[in-house]
XYZ file of C-alpha atoms in Angstrom:
501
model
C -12.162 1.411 -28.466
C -13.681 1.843 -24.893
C -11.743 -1.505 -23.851
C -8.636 -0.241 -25.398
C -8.828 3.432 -23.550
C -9.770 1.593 -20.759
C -6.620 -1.266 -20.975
C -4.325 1.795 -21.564
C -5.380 4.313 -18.161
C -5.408 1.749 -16.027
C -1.959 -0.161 -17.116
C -0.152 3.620 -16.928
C -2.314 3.998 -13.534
C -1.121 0.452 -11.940
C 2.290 0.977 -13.044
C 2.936 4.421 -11.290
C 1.386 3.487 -8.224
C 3.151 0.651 -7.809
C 6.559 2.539 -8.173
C 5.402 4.763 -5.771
C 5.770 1.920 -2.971
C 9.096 0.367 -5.092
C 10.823 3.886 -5.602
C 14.040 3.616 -3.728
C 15.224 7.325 -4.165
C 12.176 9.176 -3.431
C 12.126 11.350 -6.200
C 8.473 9.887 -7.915
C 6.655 10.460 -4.354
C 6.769 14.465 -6.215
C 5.761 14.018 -9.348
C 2.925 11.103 -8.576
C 2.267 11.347 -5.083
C -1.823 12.613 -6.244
C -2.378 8.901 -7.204
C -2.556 8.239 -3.687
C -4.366 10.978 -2.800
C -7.103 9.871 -5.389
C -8.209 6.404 -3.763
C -11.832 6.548 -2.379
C -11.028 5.389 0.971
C -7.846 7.930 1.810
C -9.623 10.723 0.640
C -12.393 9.843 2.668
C -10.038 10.003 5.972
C -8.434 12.760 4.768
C -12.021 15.065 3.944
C -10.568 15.928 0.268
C -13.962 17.043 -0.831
C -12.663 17.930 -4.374
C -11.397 14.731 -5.076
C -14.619 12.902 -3.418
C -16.533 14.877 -5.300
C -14.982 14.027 -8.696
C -15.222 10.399 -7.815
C -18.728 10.638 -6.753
C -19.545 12.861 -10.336
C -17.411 10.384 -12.048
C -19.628 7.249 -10.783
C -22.919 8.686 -11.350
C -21.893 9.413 -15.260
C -19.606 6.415 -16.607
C -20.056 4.011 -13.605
C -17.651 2.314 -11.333
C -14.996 3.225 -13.546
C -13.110 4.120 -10.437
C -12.964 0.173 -9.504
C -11.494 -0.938 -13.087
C -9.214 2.492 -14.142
C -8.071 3.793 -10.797
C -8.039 1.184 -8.050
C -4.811 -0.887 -7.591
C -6.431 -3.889 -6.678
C -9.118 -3.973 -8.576
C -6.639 -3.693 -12.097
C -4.106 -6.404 -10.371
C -7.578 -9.138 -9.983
C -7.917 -8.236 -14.234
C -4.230 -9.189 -14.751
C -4.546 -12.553 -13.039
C -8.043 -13.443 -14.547
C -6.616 -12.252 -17.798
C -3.407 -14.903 -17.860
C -6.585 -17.487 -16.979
C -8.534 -15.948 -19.639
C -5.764 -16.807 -22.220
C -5.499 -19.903 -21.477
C -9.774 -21.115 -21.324
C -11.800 -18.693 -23.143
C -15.535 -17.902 -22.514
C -14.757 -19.580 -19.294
C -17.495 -16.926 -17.193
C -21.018 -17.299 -16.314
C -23.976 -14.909 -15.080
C -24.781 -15.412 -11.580
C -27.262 -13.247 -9.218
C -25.694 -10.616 -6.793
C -24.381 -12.181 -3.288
C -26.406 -9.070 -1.620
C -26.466 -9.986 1.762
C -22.853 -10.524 1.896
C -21.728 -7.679 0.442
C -23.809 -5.208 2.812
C -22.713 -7.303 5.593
C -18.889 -6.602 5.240
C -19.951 -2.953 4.508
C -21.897 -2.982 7.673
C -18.798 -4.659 9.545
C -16.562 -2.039 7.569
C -18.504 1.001 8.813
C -19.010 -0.407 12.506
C -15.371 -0.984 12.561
C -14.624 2.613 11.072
C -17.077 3.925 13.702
C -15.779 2.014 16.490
C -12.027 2.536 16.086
C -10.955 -0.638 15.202
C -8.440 0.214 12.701
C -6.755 -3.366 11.968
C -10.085 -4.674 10.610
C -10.719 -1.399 8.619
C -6.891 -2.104 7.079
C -7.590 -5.456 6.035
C -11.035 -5.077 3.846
C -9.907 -1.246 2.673
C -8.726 -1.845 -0.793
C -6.044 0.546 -1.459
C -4.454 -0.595 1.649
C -4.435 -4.524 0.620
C -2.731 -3.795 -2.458
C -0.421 -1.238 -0.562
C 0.589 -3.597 1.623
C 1.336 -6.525 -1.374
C 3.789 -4.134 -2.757
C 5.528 -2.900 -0.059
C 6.156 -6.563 1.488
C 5.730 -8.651 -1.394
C 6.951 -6.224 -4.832
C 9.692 -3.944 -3.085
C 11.518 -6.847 -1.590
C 12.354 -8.398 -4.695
C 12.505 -5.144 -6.271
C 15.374 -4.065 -4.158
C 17.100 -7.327 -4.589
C 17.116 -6.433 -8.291
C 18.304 -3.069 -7.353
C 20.954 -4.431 -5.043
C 22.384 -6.593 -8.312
C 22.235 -3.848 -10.891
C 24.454 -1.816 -8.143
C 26.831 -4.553 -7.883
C 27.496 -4.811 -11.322
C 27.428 -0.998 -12.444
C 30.515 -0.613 -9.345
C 32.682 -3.380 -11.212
C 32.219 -0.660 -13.778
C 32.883 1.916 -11.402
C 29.147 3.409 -12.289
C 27.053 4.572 -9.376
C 24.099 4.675 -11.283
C 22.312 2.460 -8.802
C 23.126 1.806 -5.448
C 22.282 -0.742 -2.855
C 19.314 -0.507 -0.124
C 18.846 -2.929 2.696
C 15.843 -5.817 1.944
C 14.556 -7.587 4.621
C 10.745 -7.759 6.229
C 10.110 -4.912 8.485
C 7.207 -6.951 10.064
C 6.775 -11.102 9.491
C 2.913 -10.468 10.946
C 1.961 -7.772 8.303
C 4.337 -9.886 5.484
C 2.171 -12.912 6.153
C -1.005 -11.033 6.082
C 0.251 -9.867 2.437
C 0.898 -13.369 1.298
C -2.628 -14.414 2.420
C -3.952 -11.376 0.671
C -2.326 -12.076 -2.431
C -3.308 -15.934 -2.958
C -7.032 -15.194 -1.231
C -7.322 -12.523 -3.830
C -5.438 -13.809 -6.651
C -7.275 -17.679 -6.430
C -11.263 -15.521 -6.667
C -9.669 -13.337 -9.668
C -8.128 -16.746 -11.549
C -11.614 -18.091 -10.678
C -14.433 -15.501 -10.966
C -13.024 -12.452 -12.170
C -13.926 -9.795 -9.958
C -15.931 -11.783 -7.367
C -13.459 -10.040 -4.269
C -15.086 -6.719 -6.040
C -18.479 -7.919 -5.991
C -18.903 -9.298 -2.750
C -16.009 -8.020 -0.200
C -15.079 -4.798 -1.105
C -16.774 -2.187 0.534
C -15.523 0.428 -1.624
C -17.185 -1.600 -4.743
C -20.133 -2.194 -2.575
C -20.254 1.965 -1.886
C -19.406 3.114 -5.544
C -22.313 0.042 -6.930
C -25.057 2.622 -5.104
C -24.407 5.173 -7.648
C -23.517 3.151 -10.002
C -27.186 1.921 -11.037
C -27.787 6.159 -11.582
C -24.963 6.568 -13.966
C -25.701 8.587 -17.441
C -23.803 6.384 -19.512
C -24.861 2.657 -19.294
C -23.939 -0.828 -20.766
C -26.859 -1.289 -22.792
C -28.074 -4.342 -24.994
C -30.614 -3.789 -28.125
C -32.687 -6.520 -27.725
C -33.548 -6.265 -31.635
C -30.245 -7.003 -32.634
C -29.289 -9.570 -30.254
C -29.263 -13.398 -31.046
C -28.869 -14.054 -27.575
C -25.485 -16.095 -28.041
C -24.041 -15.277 -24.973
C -20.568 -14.301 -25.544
C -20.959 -11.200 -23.816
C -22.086 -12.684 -20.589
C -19.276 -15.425 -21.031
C -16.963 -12.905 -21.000
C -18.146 -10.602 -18.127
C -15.849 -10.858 -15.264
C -18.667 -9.101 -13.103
C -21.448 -11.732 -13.934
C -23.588 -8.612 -13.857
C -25.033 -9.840 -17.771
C -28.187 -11.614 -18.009
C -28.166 -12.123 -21.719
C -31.412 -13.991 -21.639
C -33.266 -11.692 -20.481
C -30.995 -8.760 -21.828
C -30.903 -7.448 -18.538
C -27.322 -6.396 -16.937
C -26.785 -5.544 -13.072
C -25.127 -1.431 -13.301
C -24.187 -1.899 -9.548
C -21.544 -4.468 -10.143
C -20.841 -3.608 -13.646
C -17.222 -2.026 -13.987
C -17.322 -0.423 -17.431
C -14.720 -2.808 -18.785
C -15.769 -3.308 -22.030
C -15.011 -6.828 -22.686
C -18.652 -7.456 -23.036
C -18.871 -5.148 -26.711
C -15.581 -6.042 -27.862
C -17.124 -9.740 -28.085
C -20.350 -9.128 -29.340
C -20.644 -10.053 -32.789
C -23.926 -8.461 -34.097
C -22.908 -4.590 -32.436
C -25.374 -5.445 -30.259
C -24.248 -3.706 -27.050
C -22.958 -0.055 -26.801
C -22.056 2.441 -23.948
C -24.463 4.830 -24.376
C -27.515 6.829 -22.235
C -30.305 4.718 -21.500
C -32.592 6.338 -23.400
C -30.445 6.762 -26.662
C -31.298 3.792 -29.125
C -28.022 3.943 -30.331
C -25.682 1.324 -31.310
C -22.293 0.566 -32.647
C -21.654 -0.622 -36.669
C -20.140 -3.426 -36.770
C -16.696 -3.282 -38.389
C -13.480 -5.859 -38.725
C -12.404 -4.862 -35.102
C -15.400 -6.419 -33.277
C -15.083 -9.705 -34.930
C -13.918 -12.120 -32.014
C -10.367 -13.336 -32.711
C -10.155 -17.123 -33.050
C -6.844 -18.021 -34.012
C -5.435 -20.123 -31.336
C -1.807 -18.039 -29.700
C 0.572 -19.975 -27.722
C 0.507 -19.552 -24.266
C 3.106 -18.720 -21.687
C 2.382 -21.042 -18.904
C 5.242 -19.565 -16.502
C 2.886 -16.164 -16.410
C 0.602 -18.251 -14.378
C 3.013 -18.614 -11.477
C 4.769 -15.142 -11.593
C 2.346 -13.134 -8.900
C 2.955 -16.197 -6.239
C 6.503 -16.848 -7.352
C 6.857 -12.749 -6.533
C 5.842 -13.985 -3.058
C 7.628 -16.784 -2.364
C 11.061 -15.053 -3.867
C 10.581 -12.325 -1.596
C 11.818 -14.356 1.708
C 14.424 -15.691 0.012
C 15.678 -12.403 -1.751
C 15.462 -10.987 1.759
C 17.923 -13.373 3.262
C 19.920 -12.993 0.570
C 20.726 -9.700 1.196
C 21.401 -9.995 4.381
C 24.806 -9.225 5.384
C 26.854 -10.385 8.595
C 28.222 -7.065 10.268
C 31.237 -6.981 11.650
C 33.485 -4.208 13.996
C 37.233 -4.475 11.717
C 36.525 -7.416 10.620
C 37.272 -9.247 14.303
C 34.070 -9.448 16.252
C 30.430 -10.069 14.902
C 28.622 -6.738 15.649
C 25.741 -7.883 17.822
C 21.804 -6.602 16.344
C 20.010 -4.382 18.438
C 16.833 -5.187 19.923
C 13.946 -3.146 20.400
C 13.101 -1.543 23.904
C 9.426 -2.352 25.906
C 8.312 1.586 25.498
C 5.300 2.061 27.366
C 4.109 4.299 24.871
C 4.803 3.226 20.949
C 6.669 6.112 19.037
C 4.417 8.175 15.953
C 5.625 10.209 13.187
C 6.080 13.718 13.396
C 2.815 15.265 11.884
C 0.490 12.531 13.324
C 0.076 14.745 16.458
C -0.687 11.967 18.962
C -1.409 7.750 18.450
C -4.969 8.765 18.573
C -4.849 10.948 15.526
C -2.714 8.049 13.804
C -5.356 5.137 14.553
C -7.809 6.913 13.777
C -7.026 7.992 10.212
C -4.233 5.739 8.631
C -5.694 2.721 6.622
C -2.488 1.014 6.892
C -1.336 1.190 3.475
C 2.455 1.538 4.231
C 3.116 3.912 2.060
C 5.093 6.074 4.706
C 6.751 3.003 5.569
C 8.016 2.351 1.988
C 8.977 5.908 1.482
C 10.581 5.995 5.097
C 14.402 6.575 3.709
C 15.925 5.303 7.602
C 14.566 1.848 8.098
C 12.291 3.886 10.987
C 9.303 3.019 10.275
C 7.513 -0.475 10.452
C 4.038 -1.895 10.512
C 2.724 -2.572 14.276
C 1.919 -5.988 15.725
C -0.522 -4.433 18.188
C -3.852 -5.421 17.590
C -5.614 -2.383 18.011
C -3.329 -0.644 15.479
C -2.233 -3.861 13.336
C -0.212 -2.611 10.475
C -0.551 0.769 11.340
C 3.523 2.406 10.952
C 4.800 2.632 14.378
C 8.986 4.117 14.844
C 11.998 1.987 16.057
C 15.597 2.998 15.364
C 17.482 -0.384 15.146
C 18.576 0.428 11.808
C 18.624 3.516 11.842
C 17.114 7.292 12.988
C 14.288 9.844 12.463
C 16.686 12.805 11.155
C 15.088 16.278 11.835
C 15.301 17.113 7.637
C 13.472 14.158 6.778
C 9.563 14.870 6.014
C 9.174 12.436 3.605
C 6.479 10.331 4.769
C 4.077 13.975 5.716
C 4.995 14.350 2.509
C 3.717 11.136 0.989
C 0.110 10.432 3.501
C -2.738 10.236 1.611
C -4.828 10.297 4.553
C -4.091 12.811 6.762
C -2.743 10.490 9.363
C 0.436 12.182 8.974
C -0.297 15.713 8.439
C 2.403 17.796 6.129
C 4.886 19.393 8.211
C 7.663 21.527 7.193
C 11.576 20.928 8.426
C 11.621 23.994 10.986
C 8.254 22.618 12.407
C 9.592 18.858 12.711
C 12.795 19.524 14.740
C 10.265 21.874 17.246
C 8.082 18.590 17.638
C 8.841 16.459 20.858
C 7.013 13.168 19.580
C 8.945 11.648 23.016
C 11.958 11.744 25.252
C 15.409 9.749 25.695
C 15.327 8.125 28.851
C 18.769 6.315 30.324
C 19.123 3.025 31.241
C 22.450 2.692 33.974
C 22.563 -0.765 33.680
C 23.308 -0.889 29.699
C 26.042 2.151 29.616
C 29.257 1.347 28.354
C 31.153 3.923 30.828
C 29.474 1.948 33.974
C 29.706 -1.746 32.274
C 32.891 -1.527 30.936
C 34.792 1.289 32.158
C 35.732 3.353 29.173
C 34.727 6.675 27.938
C 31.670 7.108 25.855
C 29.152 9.797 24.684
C 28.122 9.331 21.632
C 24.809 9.823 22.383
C 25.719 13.223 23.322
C 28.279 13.918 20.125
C 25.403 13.047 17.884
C 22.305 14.282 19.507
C 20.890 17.366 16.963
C 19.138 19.552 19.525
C 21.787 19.274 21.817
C 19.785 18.204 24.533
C 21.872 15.749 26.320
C 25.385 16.056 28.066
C 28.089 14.230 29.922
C 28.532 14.889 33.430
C 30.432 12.978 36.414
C 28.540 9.979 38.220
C 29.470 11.887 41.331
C 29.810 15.452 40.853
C 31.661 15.573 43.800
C 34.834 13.662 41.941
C 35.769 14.517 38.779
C 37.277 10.806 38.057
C 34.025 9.329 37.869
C 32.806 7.727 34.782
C 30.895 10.266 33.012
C 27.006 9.379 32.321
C 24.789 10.934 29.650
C 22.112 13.684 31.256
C 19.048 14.388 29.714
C 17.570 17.688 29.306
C 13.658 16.082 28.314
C 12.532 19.861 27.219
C 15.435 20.197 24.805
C 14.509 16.338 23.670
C 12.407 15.821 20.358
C 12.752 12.025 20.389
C 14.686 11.553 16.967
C 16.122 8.766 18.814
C 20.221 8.969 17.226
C 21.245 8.810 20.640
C 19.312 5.171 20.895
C 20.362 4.415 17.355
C 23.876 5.731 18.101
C 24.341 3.831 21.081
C 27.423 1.544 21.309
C 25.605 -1.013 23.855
C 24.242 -4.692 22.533
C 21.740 -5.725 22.306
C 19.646 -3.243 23.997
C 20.619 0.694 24.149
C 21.714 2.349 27.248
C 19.492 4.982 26.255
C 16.152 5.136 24.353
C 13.133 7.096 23.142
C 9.839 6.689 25.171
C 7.105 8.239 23.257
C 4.353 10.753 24.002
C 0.808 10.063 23.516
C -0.012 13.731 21.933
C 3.252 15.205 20.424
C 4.262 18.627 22.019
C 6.435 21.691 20.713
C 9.484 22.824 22.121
């Protein structure tokens, strides 16, 4: 029953997270936004002392129950070792505790913390790994799905669905997800939950209080024939069944260990309770041999490998009536990289977002993408290629589990200046090819730019967009807007702490 409970919470919890980062409408960042919120690591950033504290009061009764019920990453390793486990039984073994390095990446994780150095922070945080496997890996072939469903519900004129734009907002961070995902997914197929045991530092945190916990995995040595099937079966190797001895700090509370014990043997009780479990029909170790699905095996890495191909795919040639191939813009140098509204400065953003593009997935414009700077690798940074950060839009304040982002309501965003719109002569279509423009100015929301004469002394000179940098909140539509190809005649350099006009 305790594997079965346990199966249950953390299939419903790894299926809603993960549509939190698929979700193409928005609509389930409401209703299940709090799973976020609940991850160790975020709501360690983010101070939530109430959910901290129920973590912490959670470990020290049932154990790291957090790692095998709540954590994304830590349920995705028990699918893949599962689809082995089908296929060679029994197949695990006890081994001692790698100790040394598993404080070592704590101590690296800390210093890093300490020190600022967010990118390496990103990469060993947990909820952020998985985060970042489903928003490059998952949601890519996700939306290609999407994209199909849409095509065939209009042949039935049905706009149940429609279509989103797939492609890779960053090839560095897409990569990094790849690596993740077969680093990850070869140490679950092998060991079980050896990334748990040895790398993570939130396991490595959590397995402190985990050798207090009330309730403990515990083994009467009376009843025990000392068969082994329960450490065979223990994808921690915590269980040292010949000397009926079992390691709480790496133990995850699955269960697997009584559901195979034939002689009810082991229970999940208190220490000091000689209780145990009767042994009925349920505990009696299945041996009929099932078929197996061998093209489960490859799914996870196929997921991967689809997700380039899904994203070309989709990728449509754009074109001005159907004459001339509309040219892609190209990023501007800015001195200083754009931040959300609600981070308050870059500062405020390195220091508290674990990278876990969850604002990126939720992002409804195509804004926001992970970073390639090293000191803030993966981190969301803003661009407006594709598209623009509309003053209504406080989705991802709405969706940061960290507090990187802080929530910030509509009236508040379109007061925030998080940078300026600075013109660039050589670019503008009035001066480069002689005919009337502004659109910059027709679509700018605060009004804070205007067309005026090149010489205000002669009222037939090509009018040239002025900017009025206190009116400015750096949406960038005027840079998104902009005619010009490939780069903008006009674009949004940022502000290193975000001011209100």
């Amino acid at each position: 029953m305790l594997r079965k409970i346990r199966i249950t919470l953390a299939a419903l919890v790894f299926v809603l997270i993960t549509l939190l980062f698929l979700d193409v409408t928005g609509a389930l960042h409401v209703w299940l936004g709090w799973l976020a919120k609940i991850q160790f690591f975020p709501a360690l950033l983010a101070l939530n002392v109430g959910i901290l504290a129920l973590l912490i009061i959670g470990t020290l009764i049932f154990g790291r129950i957090y790692c095998s019920v709540i954590c994304p990453l830590g349920i995705l390793q028990d699918i893949i070792s599962n689809v082995h486990t089908r296929r060679k039984k029994n197949r695990f073994r006890y081994s001692p505790a790698k100790s040394i390095l598993r404080y070592s990446v704590l101590v690296v994780f800390i210093a890093a913390f300490i020190a600022g150095i967010g990118s390496l922070v990103a990469l060993l945080s947990p909820y952020s790994s998985y985060g970042r496997i489903a928003e490059n890996l998952f949601r890519p072939v996700w939306g290609a799905g999407n994209n199909v469903l849409a095509s065939i519900a209009e042949h039935f004129d049905s706009y149940s669905f429609y279509a989103t734009d797939v492609w890779i907002k960053s090839m560095p961070t897409f990569v990094i997800a790849a690596v993740s995902l077969v680093v990850i997914g070869f140490l679950a197929w092998r060991g079980g939950r050896t990334y748990c045991n040895t790398i993570c530092p939130v396991g490595t945190i959590l397995s402190f209080l985990a050798r207090f916990s009330w309730l403990k995995i515990h083994i009467d040595s009376d009843k025990c024939n000392k068969c082994g099937l329960c450490s065979r079966n223990c994808k921690a190797a915590c269980i040292d069944f010949k000397n009926h001895n079992i390691d709480y700090s790496r133990c995850v509370v699955c269960g697997n260990c009584i559901g195979k014990c034939h002689k009810s043997a082991i229970s999940y009780v208190h220490p000091s309770k000689k209780t145990s479990i009767k042994e009925t029909p349920s505990n009696t170790e299945k041996t009929e041999n099932k078929p197996v699905d061998g093209n489960r095996r490859s799914f996870l890495l196929g997921a991967a490998l689809a997700t380039t191909a899904a994203a070309i795919a989709q990728e449509k040639k754009k074109v001005d009536g159907g004459l001339a191939v509309i040219e892609d813009k190209v990023a501007p140098e800015r001195a200083t990289p754009l931040t959300p509204p609600g981070s308050y400065s870059a500062q405020n953003m390195a220091k508290h977002c674990t990278a876990c593009q969850l604002c990126v997935s939720a992002c409804p414009n195509g804004v926001l993408r992970p970073s390639t700077d090293l000191m803030k690798f993966m981190q969301p940074m803003m661009s407006y290629e594709r598209g623009y950060c509309r003053p209504e839009c406080t989705r991802c304040s709405d969706v940061c589990p960290t507090g990187a982002i802080k929530p910030i309501t509509r009236a508040d965003k379109s007061s925030t200046q998080i940078g300026h719109a600075v013109w660039v002569s050589k670019n503008c279509v009035p001066l480069v090819d002689g005919v009337e423009c502004g659109n910059c100015a027709r679509h700018c929301p605060t009004g804070a730019i205007t067309m005026i004469n090149m010489d205000s002394k002669d009222e037939n000179s090509p009018k040239i967009p002025a900017v009025n940098v206190s009116r400015c909140i750096g949406c960038g539509a005027c840079e998104n807007l902009c005619p010009a190809r490939p780069f903008s005649a006009i674009y949004v350099e940022g502000h290193e702490m975000h001011r209100i006009v």
